GROMACS .gro file of C-alpha atoms in nm:
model
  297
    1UNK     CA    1   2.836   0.926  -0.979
    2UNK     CA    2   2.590   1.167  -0.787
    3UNK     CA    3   2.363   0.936  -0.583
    4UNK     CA    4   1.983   1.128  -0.524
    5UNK     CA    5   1.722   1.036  -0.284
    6UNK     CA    6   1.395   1.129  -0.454
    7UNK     CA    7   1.094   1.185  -0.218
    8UNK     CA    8   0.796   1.200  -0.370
    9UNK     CA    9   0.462   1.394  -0.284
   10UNK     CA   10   0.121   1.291  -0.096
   11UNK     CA   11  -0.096   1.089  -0.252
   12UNK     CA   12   0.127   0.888  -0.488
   13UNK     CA   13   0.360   0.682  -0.451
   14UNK     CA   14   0.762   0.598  -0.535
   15UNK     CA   15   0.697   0.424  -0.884
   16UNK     CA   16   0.465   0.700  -0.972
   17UNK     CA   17   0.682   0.952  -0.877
   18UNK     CA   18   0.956   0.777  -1.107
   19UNK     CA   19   0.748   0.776  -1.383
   20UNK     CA   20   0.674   1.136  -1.333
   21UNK     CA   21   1.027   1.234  -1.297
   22UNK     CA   22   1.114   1.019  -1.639
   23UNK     CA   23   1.100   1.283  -1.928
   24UNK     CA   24   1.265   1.568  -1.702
   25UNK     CA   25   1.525   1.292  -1.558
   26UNK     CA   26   1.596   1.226  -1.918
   27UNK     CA   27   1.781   1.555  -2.008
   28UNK     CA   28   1.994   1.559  -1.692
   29UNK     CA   29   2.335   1.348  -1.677
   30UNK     CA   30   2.371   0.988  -1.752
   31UNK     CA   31   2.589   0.949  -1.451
   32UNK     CA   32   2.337   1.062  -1.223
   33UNK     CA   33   2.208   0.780  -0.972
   34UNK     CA   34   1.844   0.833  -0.879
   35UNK     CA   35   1.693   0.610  -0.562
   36UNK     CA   36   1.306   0.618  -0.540
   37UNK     CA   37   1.218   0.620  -0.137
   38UNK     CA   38   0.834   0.534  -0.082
   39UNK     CA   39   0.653   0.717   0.219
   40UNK     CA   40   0.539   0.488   0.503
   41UNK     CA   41   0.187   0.583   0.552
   42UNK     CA   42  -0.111   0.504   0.318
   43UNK     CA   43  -0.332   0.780   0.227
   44UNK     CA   44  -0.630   0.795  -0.062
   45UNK     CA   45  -0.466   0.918  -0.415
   46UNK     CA   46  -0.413   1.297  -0.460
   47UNK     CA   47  -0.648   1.486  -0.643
   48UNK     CA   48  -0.639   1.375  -1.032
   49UNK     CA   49  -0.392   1.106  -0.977
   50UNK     CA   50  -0.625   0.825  -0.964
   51UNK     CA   51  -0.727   0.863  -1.343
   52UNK     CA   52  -0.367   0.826  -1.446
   53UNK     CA   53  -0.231   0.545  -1.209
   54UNK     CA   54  -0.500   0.366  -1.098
   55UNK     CA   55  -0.534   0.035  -0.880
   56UNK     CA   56  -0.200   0.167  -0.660
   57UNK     CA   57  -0.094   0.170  -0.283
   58UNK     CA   58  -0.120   0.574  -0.260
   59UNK     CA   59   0.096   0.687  -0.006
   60UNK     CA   60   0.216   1.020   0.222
   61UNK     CA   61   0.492   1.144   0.503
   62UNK     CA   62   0.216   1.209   0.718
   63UNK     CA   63  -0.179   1.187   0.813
   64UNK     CA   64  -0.189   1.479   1.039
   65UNK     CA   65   0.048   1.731   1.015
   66UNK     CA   66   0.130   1.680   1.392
   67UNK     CA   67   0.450   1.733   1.547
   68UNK     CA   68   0.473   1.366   1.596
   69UNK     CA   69   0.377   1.234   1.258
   70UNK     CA   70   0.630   1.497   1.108
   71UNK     CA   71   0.934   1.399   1.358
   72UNK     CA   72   0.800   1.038   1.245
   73UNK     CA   73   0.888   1.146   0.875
   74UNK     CA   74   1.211   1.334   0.963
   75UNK     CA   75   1.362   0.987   1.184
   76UNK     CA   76   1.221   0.754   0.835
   77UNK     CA   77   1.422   0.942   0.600
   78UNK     CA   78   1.707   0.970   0.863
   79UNK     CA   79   1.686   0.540   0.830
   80UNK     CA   80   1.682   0.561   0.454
   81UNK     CA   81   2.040   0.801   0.467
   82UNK     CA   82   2.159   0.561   0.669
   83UNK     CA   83   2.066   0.237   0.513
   84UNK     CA   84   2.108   0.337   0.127
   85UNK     CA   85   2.338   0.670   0.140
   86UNK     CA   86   2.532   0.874   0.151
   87UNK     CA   87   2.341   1.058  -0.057
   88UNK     CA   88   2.477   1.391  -0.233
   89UNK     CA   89   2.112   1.523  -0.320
   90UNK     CA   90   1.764   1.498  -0.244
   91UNK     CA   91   1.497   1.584  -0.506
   92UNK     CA   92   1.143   1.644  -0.358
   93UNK     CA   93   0.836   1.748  -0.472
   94UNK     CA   94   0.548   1.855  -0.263
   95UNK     CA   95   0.460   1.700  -0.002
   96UNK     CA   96   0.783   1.521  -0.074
   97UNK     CA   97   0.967   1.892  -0.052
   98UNK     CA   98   0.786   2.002   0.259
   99UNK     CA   99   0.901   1.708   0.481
  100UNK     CA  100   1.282   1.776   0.269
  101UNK     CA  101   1.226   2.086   0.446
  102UNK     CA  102   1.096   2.031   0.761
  103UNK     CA  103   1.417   1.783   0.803
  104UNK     CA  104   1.703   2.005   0.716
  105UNK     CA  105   1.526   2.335   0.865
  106UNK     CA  106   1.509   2.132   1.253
  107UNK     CA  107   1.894   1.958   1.174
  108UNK     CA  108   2.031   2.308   1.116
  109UNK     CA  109   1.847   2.407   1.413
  110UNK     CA  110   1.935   2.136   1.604
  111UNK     CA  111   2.304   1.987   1.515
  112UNK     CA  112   2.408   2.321   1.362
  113UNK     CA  113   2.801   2.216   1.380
  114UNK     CA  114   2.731   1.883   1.204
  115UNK     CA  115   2.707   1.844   0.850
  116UNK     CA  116   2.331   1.806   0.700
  117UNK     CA  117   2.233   1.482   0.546
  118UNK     CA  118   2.308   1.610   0.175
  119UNK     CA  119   2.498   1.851  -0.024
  120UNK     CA  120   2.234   2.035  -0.193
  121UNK     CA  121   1.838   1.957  -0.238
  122UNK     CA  122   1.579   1.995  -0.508
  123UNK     CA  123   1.211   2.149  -0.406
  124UNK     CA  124   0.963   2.152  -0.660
  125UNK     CA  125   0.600   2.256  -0.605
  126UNK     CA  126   0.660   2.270  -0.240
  127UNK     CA  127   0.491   2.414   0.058
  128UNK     CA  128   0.582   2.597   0.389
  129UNK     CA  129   0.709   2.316   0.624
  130UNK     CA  130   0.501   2.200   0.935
  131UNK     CA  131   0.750   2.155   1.244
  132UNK     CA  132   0.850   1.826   1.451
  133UNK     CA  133   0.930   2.071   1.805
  134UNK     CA  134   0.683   2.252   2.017
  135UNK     CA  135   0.977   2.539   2.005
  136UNK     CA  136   0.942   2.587   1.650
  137UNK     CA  137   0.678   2.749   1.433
  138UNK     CA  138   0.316   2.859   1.529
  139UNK     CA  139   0.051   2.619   1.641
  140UNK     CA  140  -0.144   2.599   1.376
  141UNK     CA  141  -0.383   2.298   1.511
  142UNK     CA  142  -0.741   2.479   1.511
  143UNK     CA  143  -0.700   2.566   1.160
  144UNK     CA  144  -0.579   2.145   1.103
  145UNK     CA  145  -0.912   2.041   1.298
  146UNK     CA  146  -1.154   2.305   1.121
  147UNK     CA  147  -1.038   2.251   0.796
  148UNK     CA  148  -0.906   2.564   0.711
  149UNK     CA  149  -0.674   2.705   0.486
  150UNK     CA  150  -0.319   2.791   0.695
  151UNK     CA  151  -0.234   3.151   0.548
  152UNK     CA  152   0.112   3.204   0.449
  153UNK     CA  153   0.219   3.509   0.656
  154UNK     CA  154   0.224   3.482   1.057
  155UNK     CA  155   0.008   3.773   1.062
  156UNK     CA  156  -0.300   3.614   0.848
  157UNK     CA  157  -0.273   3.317   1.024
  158UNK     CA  158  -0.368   3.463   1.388
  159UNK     CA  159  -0.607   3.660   1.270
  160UNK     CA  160  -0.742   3.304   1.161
  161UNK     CA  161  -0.688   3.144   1.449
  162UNK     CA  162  -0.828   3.465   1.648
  163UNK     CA  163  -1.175   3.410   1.406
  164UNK     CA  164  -1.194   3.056   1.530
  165UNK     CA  165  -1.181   3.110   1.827
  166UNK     CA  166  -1.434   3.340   1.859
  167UNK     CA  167  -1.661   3.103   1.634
  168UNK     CA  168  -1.622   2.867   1.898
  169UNK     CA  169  -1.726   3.043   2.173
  170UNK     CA  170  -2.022   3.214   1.989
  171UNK     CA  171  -2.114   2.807   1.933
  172UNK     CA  172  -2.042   2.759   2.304
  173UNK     CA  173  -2.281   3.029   2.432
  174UNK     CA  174  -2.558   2.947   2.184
  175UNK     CA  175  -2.896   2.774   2.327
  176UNK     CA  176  -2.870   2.422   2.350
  177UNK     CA  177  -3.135   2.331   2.084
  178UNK     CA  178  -3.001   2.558   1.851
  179UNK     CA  179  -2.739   2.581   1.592
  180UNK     CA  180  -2.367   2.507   1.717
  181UNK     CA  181  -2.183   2.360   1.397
  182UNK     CA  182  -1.895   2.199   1.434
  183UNK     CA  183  -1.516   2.276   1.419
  184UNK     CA  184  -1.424   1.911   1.457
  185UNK     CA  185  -1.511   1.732   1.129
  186UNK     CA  186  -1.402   1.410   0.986
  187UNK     CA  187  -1.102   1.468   0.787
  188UNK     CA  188  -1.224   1.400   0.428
  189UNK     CA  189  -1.053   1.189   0.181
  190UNK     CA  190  -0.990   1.466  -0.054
  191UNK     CA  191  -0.838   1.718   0.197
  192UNK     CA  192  -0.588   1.935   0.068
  193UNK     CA  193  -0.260   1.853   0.210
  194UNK     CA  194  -0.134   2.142   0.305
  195UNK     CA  195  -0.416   2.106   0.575
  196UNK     CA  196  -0.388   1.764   0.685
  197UNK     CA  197  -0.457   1.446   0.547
  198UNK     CA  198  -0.642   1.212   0.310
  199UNK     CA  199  -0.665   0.988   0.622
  200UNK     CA  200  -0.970   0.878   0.787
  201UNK     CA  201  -0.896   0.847   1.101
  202UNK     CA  202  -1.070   1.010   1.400
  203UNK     CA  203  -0.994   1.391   1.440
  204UNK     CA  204  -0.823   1.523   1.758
  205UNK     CA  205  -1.060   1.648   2.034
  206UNK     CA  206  -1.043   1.965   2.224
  207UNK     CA  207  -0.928   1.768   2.523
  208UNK     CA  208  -0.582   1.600   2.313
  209UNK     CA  209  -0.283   1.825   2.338
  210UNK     CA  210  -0.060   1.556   2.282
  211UNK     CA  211   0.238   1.612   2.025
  212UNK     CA  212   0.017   1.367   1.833
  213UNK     CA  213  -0.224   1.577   1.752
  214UNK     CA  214  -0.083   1.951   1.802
  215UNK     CA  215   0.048   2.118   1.461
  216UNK     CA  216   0.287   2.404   1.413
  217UNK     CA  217   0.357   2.549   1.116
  218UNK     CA  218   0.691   2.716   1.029
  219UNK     CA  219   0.707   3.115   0.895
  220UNK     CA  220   1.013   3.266   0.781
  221UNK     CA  221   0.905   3.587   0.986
  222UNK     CA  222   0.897   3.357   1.309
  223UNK     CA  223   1.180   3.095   1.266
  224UNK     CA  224   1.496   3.278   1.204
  225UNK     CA  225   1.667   2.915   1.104
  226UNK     CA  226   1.813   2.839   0.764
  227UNK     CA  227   1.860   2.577   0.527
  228UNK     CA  228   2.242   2.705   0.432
  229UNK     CA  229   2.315   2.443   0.126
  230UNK     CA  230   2.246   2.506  -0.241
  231UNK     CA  231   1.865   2.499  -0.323
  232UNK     CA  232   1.661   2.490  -0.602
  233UNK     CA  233   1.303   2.540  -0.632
  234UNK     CA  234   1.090   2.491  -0.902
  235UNK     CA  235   0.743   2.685  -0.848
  236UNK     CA  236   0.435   2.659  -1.102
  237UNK     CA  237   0.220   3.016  -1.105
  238UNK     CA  238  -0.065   2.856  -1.176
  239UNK     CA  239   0.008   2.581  -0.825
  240UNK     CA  240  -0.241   2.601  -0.579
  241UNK     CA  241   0.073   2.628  -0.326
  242UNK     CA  242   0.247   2.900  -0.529
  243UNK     CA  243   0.287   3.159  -0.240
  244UNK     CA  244   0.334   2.891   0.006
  245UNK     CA  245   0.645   2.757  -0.201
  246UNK     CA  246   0.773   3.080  -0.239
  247UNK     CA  247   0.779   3.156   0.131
  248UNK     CA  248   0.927   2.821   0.164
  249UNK     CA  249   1.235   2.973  -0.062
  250UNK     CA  250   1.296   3.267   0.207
  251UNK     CA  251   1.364   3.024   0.443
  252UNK     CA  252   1.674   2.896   0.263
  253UNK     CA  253   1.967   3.106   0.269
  254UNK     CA  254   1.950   3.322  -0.068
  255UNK     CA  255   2.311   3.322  -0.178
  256UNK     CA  256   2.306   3.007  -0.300
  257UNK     CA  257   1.976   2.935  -0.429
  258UNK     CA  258   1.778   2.909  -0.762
  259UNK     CA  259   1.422   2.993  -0.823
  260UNK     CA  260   1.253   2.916  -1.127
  261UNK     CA  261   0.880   3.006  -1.224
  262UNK     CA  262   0.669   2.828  -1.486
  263UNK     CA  263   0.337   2.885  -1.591
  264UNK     CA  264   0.202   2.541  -1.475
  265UNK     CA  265   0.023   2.405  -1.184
  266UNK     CA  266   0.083   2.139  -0.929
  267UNK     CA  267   0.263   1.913  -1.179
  268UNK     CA  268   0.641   1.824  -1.283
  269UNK     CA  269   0.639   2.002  -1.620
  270UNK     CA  270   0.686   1.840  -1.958
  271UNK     CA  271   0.832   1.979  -2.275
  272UNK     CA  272   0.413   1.956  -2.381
  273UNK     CA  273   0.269   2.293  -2.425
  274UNK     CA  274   0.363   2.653  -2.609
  275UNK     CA  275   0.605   2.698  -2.379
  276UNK     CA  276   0.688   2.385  -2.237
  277UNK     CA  277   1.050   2.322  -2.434
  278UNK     CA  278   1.172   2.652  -2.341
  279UNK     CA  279   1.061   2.601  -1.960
  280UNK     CA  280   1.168   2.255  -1.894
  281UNK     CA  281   1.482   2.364  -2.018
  282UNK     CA  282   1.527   2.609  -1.780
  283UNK     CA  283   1.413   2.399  -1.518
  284UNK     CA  284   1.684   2.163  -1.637
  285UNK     CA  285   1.907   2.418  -1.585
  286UNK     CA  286   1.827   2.557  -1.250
  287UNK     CA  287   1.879   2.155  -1.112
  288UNK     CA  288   2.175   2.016  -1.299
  289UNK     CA  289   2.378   2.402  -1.122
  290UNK     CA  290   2.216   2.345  -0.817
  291UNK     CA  291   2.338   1.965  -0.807
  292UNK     CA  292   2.680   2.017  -0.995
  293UNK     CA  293   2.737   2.258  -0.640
  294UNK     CA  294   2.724   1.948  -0.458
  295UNK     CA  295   2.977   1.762  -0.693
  296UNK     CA  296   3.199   2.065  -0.715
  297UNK     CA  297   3.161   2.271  -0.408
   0.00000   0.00000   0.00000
């Protein structure tokens, strides 16, 4: 039996993720043994979601992408390896696959003569990780509080963070009964969360530097850490996070990973579609040889 923790994304929720999962999980071993883990915040329903599953308890890994709220997600899944593993794999998909991430990129870094929490892991439709340590990654938090975008190369992001700040001192220096705007807006319910959250919570103020509310971001180009075990990563072309998931893969080491492309979106592909037999297969593929590395060695 192969026992796999599957982590699903933001916005959903562990049921919803299982029925997601339910055609692909169909073609892959009968001996496989797949445990559901639900997030521990609640969050508003990802984008679409709602019309499919409706009247749920949507849920995420984190409401702002803070070093503390990450850590927070990294010591909950620690709890859930330790109440209900060992587990051999773990299957993520987005947000689900960035905290995956996050976890095993700060234990390598960390405990690097200790043996990670599983054998080999699953990323679909993932996204760069955010960090848990003020050591790793780039702070990223101006770009979490104005709502921006978070580029996926180090040097696109501080040129960002180098336009925001001179925004905000062009709004410091204007007259006081004119314009300003703001930097510091609610976060909205339908934020995209590779930003921050669906939360509605008060944003952070200039004046909290807390690890509560500061967020770095990891880069490959920054962080010269290394998820070592077999990976697989399932990216869709059409996926909003498409570049960001296929940074994500050059921070795992190369040797023993899989990469597979389809032409989809932010979704867990069906065998629907002109291509959609052909691609799931291959997707089948790509995780049954990453996971039969964790039976086999």
């Amino acid at each position: 039996m192969v026992k796999i923790l599957m982590v699903h994304g933001f916005g959903t929720n562990a049921a919803i993720f299982e029925a997601q999962t339910a055609p692909l999980r169909a073609l892959l071993p009968a001996h496989w043994d797949y445990h559901f883990v639900q997030a521990p915040l609640e969050c508003g329903p990802a984008p679409g979601i709602e019309h499919f599953y409706p009247n749920q308890t949507y849920r995420c890994w984190y409401q702002i992408p803070s070093l503390t709220e990450i850590a927070s997600g990294h010591d909950f899944l620690y709890d859930v390896v330790e109440d209900e593993g060992p587990f051999e794999v773990a299957w993520g998909f987005s947000g689900g696959a960035m905290i995956l991430a996050s976890l095993l990129l700060h234990h390598t870094r960390n405990t690097p003569h200790s043996s990670p929490p599983f054998r080999s892991v699953i990323f679909m439709n993932g996204y760069m990780p955010f960090s848990a340590s003020p050591d790793l990654g780039l702070d990223v938090t101006p770009l979490v509080i104005a709502q921006r975008e978070i580029p996926t190369t180090r040097a696109e992001t501080e040129q960002q963070l180098k336009n925001i700040r001179q925004e905000t001192k062009r709004n410091s220096d204007a007259p006081e009964d004119g314009p300003k705007g703001s930097l510091l807006l609610p976060m909205p319910q339908q934020q995209h969360p590779s930003l921050a959250s669906k939360s509605t919570s008060q944003p952070p103020q200039p004046n909290q530097t807390s690890s509560a509310y500061i967020s770095r971001r990891l880069f490959p180009e920054i962080d010269r850490v290394r998820i070592s075990i077999p990976t697989a990563h399932i990216l869709g072309t059409q996926d909003a996070f498409f570049e960001s998931g296929t940074r994500m893969t050059e921070m795992c080491e190369a040797k023993v990973m899989r990469v597979y492309k389809h032409t989809g979106g932010h979704e867990i592909p069906t065998r629907m579609g002109k291509n959609g037999v052909r691609e799931v297969e291959k997707i089948r593929e790509a995780i049954e040889k990453t996971v039969q590395r964790a039976e086999f060695g």
